[in-house]
Amino acid sequence: MLLKKLKLISAFTIMMVTALIITGCSDDDAEELHSACPLVLSTIPADDAVNVPLDQIISVTFNEDLRPETVNTETFKINGDNTLEGSVSYSEKTGFFTPTVDLLPFTIYTGTVTTGVKDTLGNALQENHIWSFTTIPEVTLTVAPEATGTVSGAGVFDNGSTVSIVATPNAGFEFINWTVDGVEVSTNANYQFEMSGNIALVANFDVANFTLSIISENGTVSQVPNQQSFADGTEVILTPTPDEGYEFSSWSGDANGNNNPLTIT
């Protein structure tokens, strides 16, 4: 009786193992079933990657050779704010998604490889493979008003890195401040800040103003226009009037000669 019982257990075990092997892959169209299903081994960028370059070609590597025709824009998709347009190619166990245009800065993208992907025997990927990554943030710089100065330092930078930007006024203008969405963030033309996402800064300039200081001895000097500061390029007429018993001699300092009146710019 003991011998018969052992034989029955052994036969049942063999049947169970055989059944497991036969049902190893589902949703395939292979003529001869195969125990190994396609699997995603790695992706570029990796899941949860950050600071991904905007010109990144996205790839997925599998554990075995696939039917190239099953790796296409229907089975390999990238989504950001909208579905990303691009082309898909396949070579040596790896699928490549090449975006038509650069990725957007500081944007979360989600990649999906669907169960439509099949190996050379027709075994299908058993479930959609989904992963996400975030692109590198960008600094954009503009000048206001236009043609009043120049700026440098724009570009893409790793999140958390220190960025340096510089504003340089054109002749006749002066730097006022940096603003973001109309809010002042610095009055330093050479500005440093820590990157924490996309940022658009405006360098604000204004017409440069100059003050005129007049020192007179034994007389007075009138000026037209009579004001405290002057925009670059403003003409000012200076007329000296000597006190009684004196006569005008000459100008000194930033002016010279003895013109009366004197026009300066």
Short mmCIF file of C-alpha atoms in Angstrom, two decimals:
data_model
loop_
_atom_site.label_atom_id
_atom_site.label_comp_id
_atom_site.label_asym_id
_atom_site.label_seq_id
_atom_site.Cartn_x
_atom_site.Cartn_y
_atom_site.Cartn_z
CA MET A 1 0.00 0.00 0.00
CA LEU A 2 2.82 2.40 0.77
CA LEU A 3 4.46 1.86 -2.63
CA LYS A 4 1.28 2.67 -4.52
CA LYS A 5 0.79 5.91 -2.58
CA LEU A 6 4.29 7.12 -3.44
CA LYS A 7 3.75 6.44 -7.11
CA LEU A 8 0.54 8.46 -7.13
CA ILE A 9 2.23 11.46 -5.49
CA SER A 10 5.10 11.34 -7.96
CA ALA A 11 2.80 11.25 -10.96
CA PHE A 12 0.75 14.20 -9.65
CA THR A 13 3.89 16.30 -9.13
CA ILE A 14 5.06 15.70 -12.70
CA MET A 15 1.68 16.73 -14.08
CA MET A 16 1.71 19.98 -12.09
CA VAL A 17 5.20 20.97 -13.26
CA THR A 18 4.29 20.25 -16.86
CA ALA A 19 1.21 22.44 -16.60
CA LEU A 20 3.21 25.34 -15.18
CA ILE A 21 5.74 25.21 -17.99
CA ILE A 22 3.10 25.14 -20.70
CA THR A 23 1.24 28.17 -19.30
CA GLY A 24 4.39 30.29 -18.74
CA CYS A 25 3.45 33.07 -21.25
CA SER A 26 -0.01 34.35 -22.10
CA ASP A 27 -1.47 36.53 -24.81
CA ASP A 28 0.95 35.33 -27.46
CA ASP A 29 0.58 33.95 -30.95
CA ALA A 30 3.52 31.53 -30.99
CA GLU A 31 3.06 28.28 -32.87
CA GLU A 32 5.26 26.60 -30.28
CA LEU A 33 4.94 28.00 -26.76
CA HIS A 34 8.13 29.19 -25.13
CA SER A 35 8.78 29.48 -21.40
CA ALA A 36 10.68 32.82 -21.53
CA CYS A 37 8.56 35.95 -21.93
CA PRO A 38 9.94 39.35 -23.01
CA LEU A 39 11.03 41.44 -20.05
CA VAL A 40 12.28 45.03 -19.78
CA LEU A 41 15.77 44.96 -18.28
CA SER A 42 16.52 48.69 -18.26
CA THR A 43 15.50 52.07 -19.61
CA ILE A 44 17.35 55.25 -20.51
CA PRO A 45 16.53 57.50 -18.74
CA ALA A 46 15.99 55.31 -15.69
CA ASP A 47 12.79 55.43 -13.68
CA ASP A 48 12.61 58.63 -11.57
CA ALA A 49 15.69 60.10 -13.28
CA VAL A 50 16.07 63.88 -13.01
CA ASN A 51 17.97 66.55 -14.97
CA VAL A 52 17.45 64.58 -18.18
CA PRO A 53 18.89 66.42 -21.24
CA LEU A 54 16.36 68.02 -23.54
CA ASP A 55 17.83 66.20 -26.57
CA GLN A 56 17.63 62.78 -24.91
CA ILE A 57 16.92 59.72 -27.08
CA ILE A 58 14.84 57.35 -24.96
CA SER A 59 15.60 53.63 -25.03
CA VAL A 60 14.33 50.36 -23.58
CA THR A 61 16.46 47.20 -23.41
CA PHE A 62 14.84 43.75 -23.27
CA ASN A 63 16.04 40.33 -22.11
CA GLU A 64 15.75 38.74 -25.56
CA ASP A 65 15.40 39.48 -29.26
CA LEU A 66 12.04 40.85 -30.36
CA ARG A 67 10.09 40.96 -33.55
CA PRO A 68 11.21 44.40 -34.79
CA GLU A 69 7.83 45.17 -36.33
CA THR A 70 6.19 44.93 -32.89
CA VAL A 71 8.35 47.76 -31.53
CA ASN A 72 6.65 50.83 -32.99
CA THR A 73 4.90 54.08 -32.09
CA GLU A 74 1.83 52.13 -30.95
CA THR A 75 3.75 49.96 -28.49
CA PHE A 76 6.43 52.47 -27.38
CA LYS A 77 5.00 55.83 -26.30
CA ILE A 78 6.25 58.87 -24.40
CA ASN A 79 3.83 61.33 -22.79
CA GLY A 80 4.49 64.72 -21.21
CA ASP A 81 1.82 67.37 -21.09
CA ASN A 82 0.73 65.75 -24.36
CA THR A 83 1.73 62.66 -26.32
CA LEU A 84 5.25 63.23 -27.62
CA GLU A 85 5.74 62.91 -31.37
CA GLY A 86 8.74 60.90 -32.49
CA SER A 87 10.08 57.88 -34.36
CA VAL A 88 10.76 54.39 -33.02
CA SER A 89 13.51 52.02 -34.11
CA TYR A 90 14.82 48.66 -32.88
CA SER A 91 18.28 47.10 -32.78
CA GLU A 92 19.90 44.31 -30.75
CA LYS A 93 17.26 43.85 -28.03
CA THR A 94 16.81 47.62 -27.64
CA GLY A 95 14.03 49.92 -28.76
CA PHE A 96 14.77 53.61 -29.35
CA PHE A 97 12.33 56.54 -29.26
CA THR A 98 13.72 59.66 -30.96
CA PRO A 99 11.57 62.76 -30.27
CA THR A 100 10.74 64.97 -33.25
CA VAL A 101 11.57 68.08 -31.18
CA ASP A 102 13.52 68.63 -27.98
CA LEU A 103 11.87 67.72 -24.71
CA LEU A 104 10.41 70.55 -22.65
CA PRO A 105 12.48 71.74 -19.69
CA PHE A 106 11.58 70.68 -16.15
CA THR A 107 8.75 68.44 -17.33
CA ILE A 108 7.74 64.98 -16.10
CA TYR A 109 7.56 62.47 -18.95
CA THR A 110 6.07 58.98 -18.75
CA GLY A 111 7.24 56.15 -20.97
CA THR A 112 5.04 53.16 -21.77
CA VAL A 113 5.94 49.90 -23.51
CA THR A 114 2.79 47.87 -24.12
CA THR A 115 1.99 44.17 -24.31
CA GLY A 116 1.96 44.51 -28.08
CA VAL A 117 5.72 43.92 -27.99
CA LYS A 118 6.56 40.28 -28.84
CA ASP A 119 9.66 38.13 -29.06
CA THR A 120 10.71 36.15 -32.13
CA LEU A 121 8.52 33.21 -31.06
CA GLY A 122 5.49 35.42 -30.58
CA ASN A 123 5.54 35.57 -26.79
CA ALA A 124 4.17 38.91 -25.59
CA LEU A 125 5.34 41.27 -22.87
CA GLN A 126 3.11 40.20 -19.99
CA GLU A 127 2.17 43.68 -18.75
CA ASN A 128 2.73 47.27 -19.77
CA HIS A 129 6.06 48.62 -18.56
CA ILE A 130 5.64 52.21 -17.32
CA TRP A 131 8.30 54.56 -15.96
CA SER A 132 8.83 58.31 -15.55
CA PHE A 133 11.64 60.85 -15.65
CA THR A 134 12.04 64.63 -15.29
CA THR A 135 13.95 66.87 -17.67
CA ILE A 136 16.55 69.46 -16.72
CA PRO A 137 15.24 72.95 -15.81
CA GLU A 138 16.00 76.04 -17.90
CA VAL A 139 16.93 79.68 -17.28
CA THR A 140 15.62 82.18 -19.84
CA LEU A 141 16.69 85.82 -19.87
CA THR A 142 15.17 88.85 -21.58
CA VAL A 143 15.88 92.58 -21.64
CA ALA A 144 13.38 95.37 -21.01
CA PRO A 145 13.06 97.69 -22.79
CA GLU A 146 14.59 96.03 -25.85
CA ALA A 147 18.02 97.20 -27.04
CA THR A 148 18.86 98.84 -23.71
CA GLY A 149 21.37 96.23 -22.62
CA THR A 150 22.61 92.66 -22.92
CA VAL A 151 22.37 89.59 -20.69
CA SER A 152 24.39 86.39 -20.37
CA GLY A 153 24.04 83.15 -18.44
CA ALA A 154 20.87 81.62 -19.91
CA GLY A 155 20.69 77.87 -20.48
CA VAL A 156 19.83 74.58 -18.79
CA PHE A 157 21.21 73.73 -15.36
CA ASP A 158 20.88 70.82 -12.94
CA ASN A 159 18.25 71.35 -10.30
CA GLY A 160 19.94 72.57 -7.11
CA SER A 161 22.99 73.98 -8.89
CA THR A 162 24.16 77.59 -8.57
CA VAL A 163 23.55 79.80 -11.60
CA SER A 164 25.30 83.11 -12.35
CA ILE A 165 23.79 85.67 -14.72
CA VAL A 166 25.06 89.09 -15.80
CA ALA A 167 23.28 92.20 -17.11
CA THR A 168 25.27 94.86 -18.99
CA PRO A 169 23.69 98.20 -19.97
CA ASN A 170 24.23 99.71 -23.39
CA ALA A 171 25.72 103.20 -23.64
CA GLY A 172 23.37 105.78 -22.17
CA PHE A 173 21.47 103.26 -20.02
CA GLU A 174 21.83 101.85 -16.54
CA PHE A 175 20.79 98.56 -14.96
CA ILE A 176 17.83 98.77 -12.58
CA ASN A 177 16.97 95.24 -11.40
CA TRP A 178 16.14 91.61 -12.18
CA THR A 179 12.48 90.64 -11.99
CA VAL A 180 10.49 87.40 -12.19
CA ASP A 181 6.84 87.82 -13.15
CA GLY A 182 7.18 91.52 -12.37
CA VAL A 183 8.57 90.95 -8.86
CA GLU A 184 12.06 92.24 -8.07
CA VAL A 185 14.52 89.49 -7.10
CA SER A 186 17.81 91.42 -7.19
CA THR A 187 19.30 94.84 -7.88
CA ASN A 188 22.72 93.30 -8.53
CA ALA A 189 23.64 93.14 -12.21
CA ASN A 190 25.81 90.10 -11.36
CA TYR A 191 23.22 87.82 -9.80
CA GLN A 192 23.60 84.28 -8.42
CA PHE A 193 20.79 81.97 -7.38
CA GLU A 194 20.05 78.29 -6.77
CA MET A 195 18.22 76.45 -9.52
CA SER A 196 14.83 75.12 -8.38
CA GLY A 197 12.93 74.74 -11.64
CA ASN A 198 12.33 76.74 -14.79
CA ILE A 199 12.86 80.46 -14.27
CA ALA A 200 12.38 83.41 -16.62
CA LEU A 201 14.18 86.57 -15.54
CA VAL A 202 13.92 90.06 -17.00
CA ALA A 203 16.82 92.50 -16.83
CA ASN A 204 15.34 95.97 -16.54
CA PHE A 205 17.25 99.02 -17.74
CA ASP A 206 16.51 102.74 -17.83
CA VAL A 207 18.05 105.82 -19.37
CA ALA A 208 21.16 106.73 -17.42
CA ASN A 209 20.87 109.98 -15.46
CA PHE A 210 23.77 112.26 -14.60
CA THR A 211 24.08 115.00 -12.02
CA LEU A 212 25.79 118.33 -12.64
CA SER A 213 27.73 119.99 -9.86
CA ILE A 214 28.70 123.65 -10.28
CA ILE A 215 31.08 125.47 -7.97
CA SER A 216 31.52 129.19 -8.56
CA GLU A 217 33.70 131.78 -6.88
CA ASN A 218 32.91 135.46 -6.92
CA GLY A 219 29.86 134.96 -9.09
CA THR A 220 26.96 132.70 -10.03
CA VAL A 221 26.21 130.25 -12.85
CA SER A 222 22.75 129.71 -14.31
CA GLN A 223 21.82 126.54 -16.21
CA VAL A 224 19.20 125.67 -18.80
CA PRO A 225 17.40 123.38 -18.25
CA ASN A 226 17.45 124.04 -14.54
CA GLN A 227 17.21 120.60 -12.95
CA GLN A 228 19.15 118.24 -10.69
CA SER A 229 19.79 115.31 -13.06
CA PHE A 230 19.99 114.85 -16.81
CA ALA A 231 19.52 111.98 -19.21
CA ASP A 232 22.48 110.94 -21.30
CA GLY A 233 22.81 113.21 -24.32
CA THR A 234 20.99 116.19 -22.80
CA GLU A 235 22.44 119.58 -23.74
CA VAL A 236 22.88 122.04 -20.86
CA ILE A 237 23.71 125.73 -21.31
CA LEU A 238 25.77 127.31 -18.54
CA THR A 239 25.96 131.09 -18.21
CA PRO A 240 28.36 132.66 -15.66
CA THR A 241 27.54 136.02 -14.04
CA PRO A 242 30.43 137.61 -12.08
CA ASP A 243 29.89 139.56 -8.91
CA GLU A 244 30.35 143.32 -9.01
CA GLY A 245 34.01 144.13 -9.46
CA TYR A 246 34.85 140.75 -11.02
CA GLU A 247 34.88 139.36 -14.53
CA PHE A 248 34.51 135.81 -15.81
CA SER A 249 37.86 134.08 -16.35
CA SER A 250 37.51 130.40 -17.38
CA TRP A 251 36.01 127.01 -16.70
CA SER A 252 37.83 124.18 -14.90
CA GLY A 253 37.08 120.65 -13.75
CA ASP A 254 35.26 118.60 -16.42
CA ALA A 255 34.96 121.73 -18.59
CA ASN A 256 37.66 124.05 -19.89
CA GLY A 257 38.05 127.18 -21.93
CA ASN A 258 36.32 130.50 -21.44
CA ASN A 259 33.18 130.19 -23.56
CA ASN A 260 30.36 132.30 -22.23
CA PRO A 261 27.80 130.81 -22.32
CA LEU A 262 29.08 127.20 -22.37
CA THR A 263 27.09 124.30 -23.85
CA ILE A 264 27.83 120.86 -22.45
CA THR A 265 26.34 117.47 -23.27
#
